[in-house]
Short mmCIF file of C-alpha atoms and ligand atoms in Angstrom, two decimals:
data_model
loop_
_atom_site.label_atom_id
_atom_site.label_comp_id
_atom_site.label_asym_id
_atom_site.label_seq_id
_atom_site.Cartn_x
_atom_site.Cartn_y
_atom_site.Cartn_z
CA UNK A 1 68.96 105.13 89.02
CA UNK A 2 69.32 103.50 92.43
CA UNK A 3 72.64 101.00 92.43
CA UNK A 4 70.81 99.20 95.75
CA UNK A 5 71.13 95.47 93.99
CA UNK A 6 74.66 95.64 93.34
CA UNK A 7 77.16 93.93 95.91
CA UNK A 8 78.60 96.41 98.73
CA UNK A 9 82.62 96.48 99.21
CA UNK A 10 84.09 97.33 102.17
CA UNK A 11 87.83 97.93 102.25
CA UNK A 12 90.02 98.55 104.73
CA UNK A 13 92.88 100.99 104.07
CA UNK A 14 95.35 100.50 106.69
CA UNK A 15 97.84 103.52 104.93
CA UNK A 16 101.03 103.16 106.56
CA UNK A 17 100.19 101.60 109.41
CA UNK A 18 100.48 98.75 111.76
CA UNK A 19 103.94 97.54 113.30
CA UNK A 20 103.80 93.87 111.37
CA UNK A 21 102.95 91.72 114.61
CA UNK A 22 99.87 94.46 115.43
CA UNK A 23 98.95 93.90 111.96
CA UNK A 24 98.78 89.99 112.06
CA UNK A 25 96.61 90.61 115.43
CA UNK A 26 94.20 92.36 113.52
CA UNK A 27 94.05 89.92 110.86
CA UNK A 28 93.17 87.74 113.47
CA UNK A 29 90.89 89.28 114.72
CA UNK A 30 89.06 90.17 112.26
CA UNK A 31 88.95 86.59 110.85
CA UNK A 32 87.25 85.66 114.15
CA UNK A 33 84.48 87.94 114.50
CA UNK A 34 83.64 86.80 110.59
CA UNK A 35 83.96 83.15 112.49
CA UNK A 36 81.50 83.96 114.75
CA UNK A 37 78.90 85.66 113.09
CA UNK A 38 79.77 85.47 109.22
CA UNK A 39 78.68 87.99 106.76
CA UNK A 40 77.71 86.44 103.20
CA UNK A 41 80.17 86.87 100.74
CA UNK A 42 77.35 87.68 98.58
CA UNK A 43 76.11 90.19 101.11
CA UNK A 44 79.93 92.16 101.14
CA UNK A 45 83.03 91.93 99.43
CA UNK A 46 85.42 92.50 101.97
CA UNK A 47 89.19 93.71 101.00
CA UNK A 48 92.22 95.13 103.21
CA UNK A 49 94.73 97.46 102.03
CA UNK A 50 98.08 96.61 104.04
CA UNK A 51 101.11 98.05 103.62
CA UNK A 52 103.34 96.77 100.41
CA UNK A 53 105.98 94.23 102.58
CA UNK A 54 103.58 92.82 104.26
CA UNK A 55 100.70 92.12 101.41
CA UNK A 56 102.04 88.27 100.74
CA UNK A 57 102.37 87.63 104.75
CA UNK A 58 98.39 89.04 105.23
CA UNK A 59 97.45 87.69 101.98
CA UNK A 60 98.54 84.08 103.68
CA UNK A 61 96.78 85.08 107.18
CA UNK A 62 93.48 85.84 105.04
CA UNK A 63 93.85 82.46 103.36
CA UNK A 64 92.64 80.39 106.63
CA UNK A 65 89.43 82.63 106.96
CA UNK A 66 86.18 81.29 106.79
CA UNK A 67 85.25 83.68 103.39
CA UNK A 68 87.04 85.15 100.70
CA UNK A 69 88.42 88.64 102.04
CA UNK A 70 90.59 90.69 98.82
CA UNK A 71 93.95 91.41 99.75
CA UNK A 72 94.17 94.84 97.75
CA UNK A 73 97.67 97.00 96.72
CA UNK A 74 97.65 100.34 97.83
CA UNK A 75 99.26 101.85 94.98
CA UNK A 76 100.92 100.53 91.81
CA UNK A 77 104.19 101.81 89.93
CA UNK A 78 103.32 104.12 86.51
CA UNK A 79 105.79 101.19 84.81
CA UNK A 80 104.44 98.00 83.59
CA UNK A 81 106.34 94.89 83.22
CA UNK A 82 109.93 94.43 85.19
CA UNK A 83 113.41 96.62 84.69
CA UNK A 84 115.33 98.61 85.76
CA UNK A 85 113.12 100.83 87.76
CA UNK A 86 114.44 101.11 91.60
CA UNK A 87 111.79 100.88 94.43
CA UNK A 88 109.14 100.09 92.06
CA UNK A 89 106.47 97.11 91.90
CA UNK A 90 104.25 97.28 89.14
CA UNK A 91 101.14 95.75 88.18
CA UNK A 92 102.67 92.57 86.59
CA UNK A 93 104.37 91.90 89.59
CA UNK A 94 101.78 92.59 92.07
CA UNK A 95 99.47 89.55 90.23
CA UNK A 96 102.64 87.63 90.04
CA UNK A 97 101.92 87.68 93.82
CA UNK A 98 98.49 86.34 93.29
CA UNK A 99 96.90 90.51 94.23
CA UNK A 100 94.13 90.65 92.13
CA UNK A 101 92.74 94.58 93.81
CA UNK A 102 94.80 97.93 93.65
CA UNK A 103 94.22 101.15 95.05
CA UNK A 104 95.05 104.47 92.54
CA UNK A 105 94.31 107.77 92.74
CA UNK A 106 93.95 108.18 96.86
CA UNK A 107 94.27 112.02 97.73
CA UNK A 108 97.48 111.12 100.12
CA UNK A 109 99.11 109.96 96.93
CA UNK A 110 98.32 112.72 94.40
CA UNK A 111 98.72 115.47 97.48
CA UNK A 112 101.71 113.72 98.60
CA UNK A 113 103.89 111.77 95.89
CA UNK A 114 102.94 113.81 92.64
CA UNK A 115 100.52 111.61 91.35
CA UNK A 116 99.14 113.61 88.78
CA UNK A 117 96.78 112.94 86.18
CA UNK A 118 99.09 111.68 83.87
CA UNK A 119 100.62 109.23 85.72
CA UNK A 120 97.34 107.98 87.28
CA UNK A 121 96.32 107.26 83.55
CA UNK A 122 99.71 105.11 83.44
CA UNK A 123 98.98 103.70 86.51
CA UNK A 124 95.52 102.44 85.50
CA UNK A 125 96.33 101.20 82.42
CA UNK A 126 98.62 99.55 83.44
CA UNK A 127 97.00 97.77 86.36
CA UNK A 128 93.52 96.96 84.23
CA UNK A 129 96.20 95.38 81.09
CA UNK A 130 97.64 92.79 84.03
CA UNK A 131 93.79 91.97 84.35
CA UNK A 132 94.08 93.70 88.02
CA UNK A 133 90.86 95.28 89.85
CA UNK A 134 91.15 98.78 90.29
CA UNK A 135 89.56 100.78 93.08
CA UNK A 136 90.15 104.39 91.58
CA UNK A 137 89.25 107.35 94.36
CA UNK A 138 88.50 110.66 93.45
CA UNK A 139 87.19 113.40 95.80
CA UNK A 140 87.26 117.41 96.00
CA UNK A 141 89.45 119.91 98.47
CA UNK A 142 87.21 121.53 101.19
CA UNK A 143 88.10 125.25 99.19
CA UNK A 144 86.86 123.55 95.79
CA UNK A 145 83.65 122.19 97.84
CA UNK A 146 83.56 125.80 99.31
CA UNK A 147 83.68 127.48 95.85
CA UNK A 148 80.90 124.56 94.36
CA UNK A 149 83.26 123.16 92.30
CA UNK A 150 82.64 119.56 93.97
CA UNK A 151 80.81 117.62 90.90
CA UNK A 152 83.34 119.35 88.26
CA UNK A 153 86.27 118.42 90.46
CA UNK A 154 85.15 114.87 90.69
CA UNK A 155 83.72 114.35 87.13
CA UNK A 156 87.05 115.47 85.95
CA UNK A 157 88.79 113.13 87.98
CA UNK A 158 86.74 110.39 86.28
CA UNK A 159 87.28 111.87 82.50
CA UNK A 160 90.92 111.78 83.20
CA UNK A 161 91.01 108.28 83.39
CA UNK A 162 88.44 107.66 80.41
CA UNK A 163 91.02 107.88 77.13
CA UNK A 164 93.12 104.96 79.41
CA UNK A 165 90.03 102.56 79.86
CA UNK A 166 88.34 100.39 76.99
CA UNK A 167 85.04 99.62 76.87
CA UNK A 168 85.40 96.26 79.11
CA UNK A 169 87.68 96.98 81.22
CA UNK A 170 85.29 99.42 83.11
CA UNK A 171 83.86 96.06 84.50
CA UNK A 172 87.06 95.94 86.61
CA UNK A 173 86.50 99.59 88.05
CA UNK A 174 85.45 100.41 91.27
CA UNK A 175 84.92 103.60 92.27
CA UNK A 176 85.90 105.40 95.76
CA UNK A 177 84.34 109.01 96.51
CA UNK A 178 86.34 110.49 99.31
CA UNK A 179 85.95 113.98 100.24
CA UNK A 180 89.70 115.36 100.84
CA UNK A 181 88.28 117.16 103.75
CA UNK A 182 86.60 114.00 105.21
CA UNK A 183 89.56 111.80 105.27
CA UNK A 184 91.27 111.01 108.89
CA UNK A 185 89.54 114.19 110.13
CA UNK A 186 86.43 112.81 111.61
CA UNK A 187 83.92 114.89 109.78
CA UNK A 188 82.08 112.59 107.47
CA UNK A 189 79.54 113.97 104.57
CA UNK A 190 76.47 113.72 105.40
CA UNK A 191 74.54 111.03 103.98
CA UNK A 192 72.26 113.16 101.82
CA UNK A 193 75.23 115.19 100.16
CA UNK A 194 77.53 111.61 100.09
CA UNK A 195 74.69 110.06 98.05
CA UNK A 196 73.85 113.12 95.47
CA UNK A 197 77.64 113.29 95.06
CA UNK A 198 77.75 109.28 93.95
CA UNK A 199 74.02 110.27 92.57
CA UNK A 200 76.32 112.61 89.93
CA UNK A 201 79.10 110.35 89.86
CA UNK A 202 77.13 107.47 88.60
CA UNK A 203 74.84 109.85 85.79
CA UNK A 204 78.59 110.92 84.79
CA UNK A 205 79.61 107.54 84.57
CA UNK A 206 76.82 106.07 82.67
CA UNK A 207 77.14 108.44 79.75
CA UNK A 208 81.08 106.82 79.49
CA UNK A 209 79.57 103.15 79.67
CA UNK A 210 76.24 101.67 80.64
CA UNK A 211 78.35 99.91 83.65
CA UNK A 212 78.27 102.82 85.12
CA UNK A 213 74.61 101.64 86.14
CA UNK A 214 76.04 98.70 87.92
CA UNK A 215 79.45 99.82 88.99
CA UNK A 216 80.21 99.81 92.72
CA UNK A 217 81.00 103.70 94.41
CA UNK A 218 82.24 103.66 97.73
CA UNK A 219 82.42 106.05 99.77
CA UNK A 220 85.41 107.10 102.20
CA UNK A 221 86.04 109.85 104.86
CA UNK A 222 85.63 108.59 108.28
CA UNK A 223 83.47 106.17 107.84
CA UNK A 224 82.86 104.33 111.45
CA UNK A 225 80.24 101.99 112.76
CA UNK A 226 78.38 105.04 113.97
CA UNK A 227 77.89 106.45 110.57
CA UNK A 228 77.71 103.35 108.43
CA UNK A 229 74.43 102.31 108.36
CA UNK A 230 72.91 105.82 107.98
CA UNK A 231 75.94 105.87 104.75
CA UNK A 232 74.95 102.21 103.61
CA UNK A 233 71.34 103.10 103.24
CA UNK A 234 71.91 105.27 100.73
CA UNK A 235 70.99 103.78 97.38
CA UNK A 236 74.01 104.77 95.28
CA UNK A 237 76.61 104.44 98.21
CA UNK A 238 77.20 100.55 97.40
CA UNK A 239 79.91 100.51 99.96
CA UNK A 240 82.89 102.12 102.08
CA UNK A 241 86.80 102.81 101.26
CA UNK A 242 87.53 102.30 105.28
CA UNK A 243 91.18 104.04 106.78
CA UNK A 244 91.64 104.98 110.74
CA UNK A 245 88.42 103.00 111.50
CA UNK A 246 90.03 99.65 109.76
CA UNK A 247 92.58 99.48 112.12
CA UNK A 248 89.91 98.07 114.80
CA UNK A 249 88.75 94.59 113.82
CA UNK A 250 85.28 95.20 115.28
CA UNK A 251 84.36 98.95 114.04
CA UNK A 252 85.76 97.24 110.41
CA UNK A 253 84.06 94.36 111.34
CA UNK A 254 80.16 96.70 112.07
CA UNK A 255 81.00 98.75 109.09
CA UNK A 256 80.62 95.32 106.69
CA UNK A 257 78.02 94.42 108.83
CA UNK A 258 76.18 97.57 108.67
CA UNK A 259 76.70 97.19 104.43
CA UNK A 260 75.72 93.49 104.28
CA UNK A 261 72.43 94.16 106.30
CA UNK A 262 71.01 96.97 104.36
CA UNK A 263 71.77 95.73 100.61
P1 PGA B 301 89.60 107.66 107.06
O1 PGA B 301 90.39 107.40 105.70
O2 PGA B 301 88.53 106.59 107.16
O3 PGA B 301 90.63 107.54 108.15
O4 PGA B 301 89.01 109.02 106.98
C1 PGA B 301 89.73 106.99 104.53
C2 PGA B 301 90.72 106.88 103.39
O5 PGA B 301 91.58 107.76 103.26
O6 PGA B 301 90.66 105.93 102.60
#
Protein backbone atom coordinates (compact mmCIF):
# COMPACT_ATOMS: atom_id res chain seq x y z
CA UNK A 1 0.00 0.00 0.00
CA UNK A 2 1.66 3.20 -1.16
CA UNK A 3 1.18 6.15 1.75
CA UNK A 4 2.00 8.83 -1.36
CA UNK A 5 -1.43 10.97 -0.52
CA UNK A 6 -0.74 11.47 2.97
CA UNK A 7 0.91 14.92 4.11
CA UNK A 8 4.92 14.83 4.36
CA UNK A 9 6.55 16.16 7.83
CA UNK A 10 9.70 17.46 7.97
CA UNK A 11 11.26 18.07 11.37
CA UNK A 12 14.15 19.51 12.37
CA UNK A 13 15.99 18.01 15.35
CA UNK A 14 18.39 20.49 16.49
CA UNK A 15 19.66 17.84 19.63
CA UNK A 16 21.63 19.88 21.83
CA UNK A 17 22.55 22.41 19.82
CA UNK A 18 22.67 26.01 18.99
CA UNK A 19 24.15 28.77 21.45
CA UNK A 20 20.47 30.64 21.95
CA UNK A 21 21.33 33.85 19.74
CA UNK A 22 22.63 31.22 16.72
CA UNK A 23 19.44 29.57 17.29
CA UNK A 24 17.13 32.71 16.92
CA UNK A 25 19.32 33.38 13.58
CA UNK A 26 18.23 30.30 12.26
CA UNK A 27 14.75 30.79 13.12
CA UNK A 28 15.11 33.68 11.13
CA UNK A 29 16.26 32.47 8.62
CA UNK A 30 14.41 29.93 8.01
CA UNK A 31 11.19 32.02 8.33
CA UNK A 32 12.55 34.04 5.37
CA UNK A 33 13.33 31.62 2.82
CA UNK A 34 9.49 30.23 3.61
CA UNK A 35 8.81 34.24 2.96
CA UNK A 36 10.22 34.10 -0.18
CA UNK A 37 9.21 31.13 -1.79
CA UNK A 38 6.50 29.48 0.60
CA UNK A 39 5.85 25.84 0.74
CA UNK A 40 1.99 24.92 1.26
CA UNK A 41 1.18 23.97 4.53
CA UNK A 42 -0.80 21.38 2.90
CA UNK A 43 2.20 20.37 0.84
CA UNK A 44 4.57 19.88 4.39
CA UNK A 45 4.11 20.03 7.90
CA UNK A 46 7.07 21.59 9.05
CA UNK A 47 8.23 21.17 12.93
CA UNK A 48 11.65 22.05 14.84
CA UNK A 49 12.94 20.27 17.72
CA UNK A 50 14.94 22.96 19.90
CA UNK A 51 16.42 22.43 22.89
CA UNK A 52 13.96 22.38 26.19
CA UNK A 53 14.86 26.30 27.58
CA UNK A 54 14.51 27.65 24.64
CA UNK A 55 11.11 25.89 23.17
CA UNK A 56 8.72 28.98 24.49
CA UNK A 57 11.40 31.72 23.10
CA UNK A 58 11.39 29.73 19.34
CA UNK A 59 7.88 28.82 19.77
CA UNK A 60 7.32 32.92 19.90
CA UNK A 61 9.96 33.48 16.89
CA UNK A 62 7.82 30.80 14.81
CA UNK A 63 4.67 32.73 15.68
CA UNK A 64 5.48 35.78 13.14
CA UNK A 65 6.09 33.25 10.19
CA UNK A 66 4.16 33.32 7.24
CA UNK A 67 2.79 29.35 7.91
CA UNK A 68 2.23 27.25 10.72
CA UNK A 69 5.73 25.56 11.58
CA UNK A 70 5.23 22.82 14.97
CA UNK A 71 7.39 23.68 17.67
CA UNK A 72 8.03 19.94 18.86
CA UNK A 73 9.63 18.64 22.57
CA UNK A 74 12.45 16.56 22.24
CA UNK A 75 11.73 14.29 24.95
CA UNK A 76 9.10 14.13 27.71
CA UNK A 77 9.48 13.03 31.51
CA UNK A 78 8.07 9.12 32.24
CA UNK A 79 5.81 11.26 35.06
CA UNK A 80 2.58 12.78 34.19
CA UNK A 81 1.04 15.60 35.93
CA UNK A 82 3.31 18.03 38.37
CA UNK A 83 5.33 16.98 41.83
CA UNK A 84 7.89 16.50 43.22
CA UNK A 85 10.02 15.16 40.50
CA UNK A 86 13.44 17.35 40.12
CA UNK A 87 14.58 18.30 36.53
CA UNK A 88 11.54 16.92 35.06
CA UNK A 89 8.82 18.46 32.56
CA UNK A 90 6.20 16.24 31.70
CA UNK A 91 3.63 16.09 29.19
CA UNK A 92 1.01 18.22 31.10
CA UNK A 93 3.35 20.82 31.38
CA UNK A 94 4.81 20.86 28.03
CA UNK A 95 0.92 21.67 26.55
CA UNK A 96 0.60 23.99 29.42
CA UNK A 97 3.21 25.75 27.20
CA UNK A 98 0.96 25.58 24.24
CA UNK A 99 3.66 22.29 22.60
CA UNK A 100 1.35 20.29 20.95
CA UNK A 101 4.51 17.65 19.17
CA UNK A 102 7.04 15.47 21.26
CA UNK A 103 9.82 13.47 20.30
CA UNK A 104 10.20 9.72 22.25
CA UNK A 105 12.10 6.98 21.64
CA UNK A 106 15.29 8.73 19.63
CA UNK A 107 18.33 6.22 19.74
CA UNK A 108 20.54 9.10 21.62
CA UNK A 109 17.99 8.80 24.37
CA UNK A 110 17.52 5.03 24.82
CA UNK A 111 21.57 4.57 24.05
CA UNK A 112 22.27 7.41 26.22
CA UNK A 113 19.76 8.14 29.24
CA UNK A 114 18.29 4.52 29.80
CA UNK A 115 15.27 4.91 28.04
CA UNK A 116 14.15 1.56 27.93
CA UNK A 117 11.10 0.06 26.83
CA UNK A 118 9.34 0.49 29.83
CA UNK A 119 9.71 3.85 30.34
CA UNK A 120 9.11 4.76 26.66
CA UNK A 121 5.61 3.07 27.24
CA UNK A 122 5.28 5.69 30.27
CA UNK A 123 6.49 8.24 28.28
CA UNK A 124 3.93 7.74 25.49
CA UNK A 125 1.15 7.32 27.44
CA UNK A 126 1.63 9.83 29.03
CA UNK A 127 2.22 12.34 26.27
CA UNK A 128 -0.91 10.89 23.95
CA UNK A 129 -3.36 11.23 27.61
CA UNK A 130 -2.29 15.27 27.58
CA UNK A 131 -3.72 15.01 23.92
CA UNK A 132 0.12 15.66 22.75
CA UNK A 133 1.43 14.46 19.13
CA UNK A 134 3.94 11.98 19.37
CA UNK A 135 6.72 11.41 16.87
CA UNK A 136 7.95 7.90 18.19
CA UNK A 137 11.50 6.75 16.35
CA UNK A 138 12.57 3.41 16.20
CA UNK A 139 15.55 2.10 14.16
CA UNK A 140 18.12 -0.98 14.32
CA UNK A 141 22.12 -1.06 15.40
CA UNK A 142 24.42 -1.54 12.32
CA UNK A 143 25.43 -5.32 14.12
CA UNK A 144 21.52 -6.12 14.32
CA UNK A 145 21.24 -4.84 10.49
CA UNK A 146 24.46 -6.98 9.97
CA UNK A 147 22.95 -10.12 11.58
CA UNK A 148 19.24 -9.36 9.54
CA UNK A 149 17.61 -8.67 12.47
CA UNK A 150 16.50 -5.07 11.05
CA UNK A 151 12.50 -5.67 10.57
CA UNK A 152 12.36 -7.74 14.04
CA UNK A 153 14.33 -5.01 15.75
CA UNK A 154 12.03 -2.36 14.47
CA UNK A 155 8.65 -4.24 14.62
CA UNK A 156 9.46 -4.83 18.19
CA UNK A 157 10.10 -1.39 18.83
CA UNK A 158 6.57 -0.67 17.54
CA UNK A 159 4.82 -3.71 19.66
CA UNK A 160 6.41 -2.25 22.68
CA UNK A 161 4.47 0.68 22.53
CA UNK A 162 1.12 -1.13 21.39
CA UNK A 163 -0.39 -2.32 25.10
CA UNK A 164 0.19 1.82 25.93
CA UNK A 165 -1.86 3.11 22.83
CA UNK A 166 -5.80 2.84 22.38
CA UNK A 167 -7.37 2.47 19.40
CA UNK A 168 -7.61 6.45 18.64
CA UNK A 169 -4.92 7.63 19.88
CA UNK A 170 -2.79 6.01 17.04
CA UNK A 171 -4.21 9.04 15.01
CA UNK A 172 -1.74 11.15 17.04
CA UNK A 173 1.34 8.84 16.11
CA UNK A 174 3.90 9.59 13.86
CA UNK A 175 6.38 7.43 13.10
CA UNK A 176 10.34 8.12 12.64
CA UNK A 177 12.58 5.19 11.07
CA UNK A 178 16.16 6.05 11.80
CA UNK A 179 18.81 3.65 11.21
CA UNK A 180 21.23 3.91 14.45
CA UNK A 181 24.03 3.62 12.04
CA UNK A 182 22.70 6.44 9.75
CA UNK A 183 22.33 9.07 12.33
CA UNK A 184 25.06 12.10 12.35
CA UNK A 185 27.36 9.73 10.41
CA UNK A 186 26.67 10.75 6.91
CA UNK A 187 25.79 7.40 5.47
CA UNK A 188 22.15 7.50 4.65
CA UNK A 189 20.04 4.15 3.60
CA UNK A 190 19.57 3.93 0.45
CA UNK A 191 16.32 4.78 -0.83
CA UNK A 192 15.30 1.29 -1.92
CA UNK A 193 16.19 -0.38 1.56
CA UNK A 194 14.70 3.10 3.52
CA UNK A 195 11.40 2.45 1.71
CA UNK A 196 11.06 -1.60 2.15
CA UNK A 197 12.01 -0.88 5.77
CA UNK A 198 8.83 1.76 6.15
CA UNK A 199 7.25 -0.81 3.37
CA UNK A 200 7.41 -3.44 6.66
CA UNK A 201 6.86 -0.89 9.11
CA UNK A 202 3.59 0.19 7.71
CA UNK A 203 2.24 -3.84 6.90
CA UNK A 204 3.29 -4.17 10.77
CA UNK A 205 1.42 -1.30 11.64
CA UNK A 206 -1.72 -1.91 9.82
CA UNK A 207 -2.37 -5.27 11.42
CA UNK A 208 -2.33 -3.01 15.04
CA UNK A 209 -4.86 -0.40 13.42
CA UNK A 210 -6.04 0.36 9.93
CA UNK A 211 -4.22 3.96 10.52
CA UNK A 212 -1.41 2.39 9.97
CA UNK A 213 -2.49 2.84 6.17
CA UNK A 214 -2.49 6.54 6.60
CA UNK A 215 0.01 7.17 9.31
CA UNK A 216 3.01 9.38 8.47
CA UNK A 217 6.82 7.38 8.67
CA UNK A 218 9.64 9.53 8.42
CA UNK A 219 12.63 8.74 7.84
CA UNK A 220 15.97 10.04 9.61
CA UNK A 221 19.78 9.42 9.21
CA UNK A 222 21.43 12.13 7.36
CA UNK A 223 19.00 13.22 5.47
CA UNK A 224 20.38 16.45 3.34
CA UNK A 225 19.15 18.27 0.31
CA UNK A 226 21.30 15.95 -1.74
CA UNK A 227 19.48 12.88 -0.72
CA UNK A 228 15.99 14.18 -0.14
CA UNK A 229 14.30 14.05 -3.14
CA UNK A 230 15.66 10.61 -4.21
CA UNK A 231 14.22 9.71 -0.12
CA UNK A 232 10.89 11.76 -0.72
CA UNK A 233 10.04 9.83 -3.80
CA UNK A 234 9.66 6.92 -2.15
CA UNK A 235 6.00 6.08 -1.67
CA UNK A 236 5.97 5.02 1.99
CA UNK A 237 8.73 7.57 3.13
CA UNK A 238 5.98 10.42 3.83
CA UNK A 239 8.68 12.57 5.23
CA UNK A 240 12.13 13.24 7.14
CA UNK A 241 13.13 13.35 11.07
CA UNK A 242 16.03 16.10 10.04
CA UNK A 243 19.31 16.53 12.83
CA UNK A 244 22.94 18.01 11.65
CA UNK A 245 21.32 19.09 8.32
CA UNK A 246 18.53 21.30 10.35
CA UNK A 247 20.95 23.41 11.69
CA UNK A 248 21.27 25.20 8.09
CA UNK A 249 18.12 27.14 7.28
CA UNK A 250 18.50 26.46 3.55
CA UNK A 251 19.54 22.54 3.39
CA UNK A 252 16.26 22.37 6.09
CA UNK A 253 14.70 24.69 4.03
CA UNK A 254 15.45 22.12 0.29
CA UNK A 255 14.72 19.13 2.38
CA UNK A 256 10.78 20.49 2.86
CA UNK A 257 11.03 21.62 -0.43
CA UNK A 258 12.24 18.50 -1.89
CA UNK A 259 9.03 16.69 0.31
CA UNK A 260 6.40 19.30 -0.68
CA UNK A 261 7.28 18.92 -4.48
CA UNK A 262 7.10 15.24 -4.84
CA UNK A 263 3.81 14.45 -2.66
P1 LIG B 1 21.19 13.34 11.43
O1 LIG B 1 20.27 13.05 12.71
O2 LIG B 1 20.30 13.94 10.37
O3 LIG B 1 22.24 14.31 11.92
O4 LIG B 1 21.77 12.05 11.00
C1 LIG B 1 18.96 12.57 12.57
C2 LIG B 1 18.35 12.33 13.93
O5 LIG B 1 19.04 11.80 14.81
O6 LIG B 1 17.18 12.65 14.16
Amino acid sequence: MSGSTITPWVVGNWKMNPMQADAKQLVQNLKKLLQDQEIAESACQIGIAPISIALQSIQAELQSANRHIATVAQDVSRIAGTGAYTGEVSAELLKDSQIEFVLVGHSERREFFGDAPNILNEKVQNALNAGLTVIYCVGESLEQRENGQAEQVVLQQICDIASVVNAQQWEKIVIAYEPIWAIGTGKTASPADAQAMHATIREGISQITPIGQTMALLYGGSVKPENAVELAACPDINGALVGGASLNAESFYKIAQAFANTK
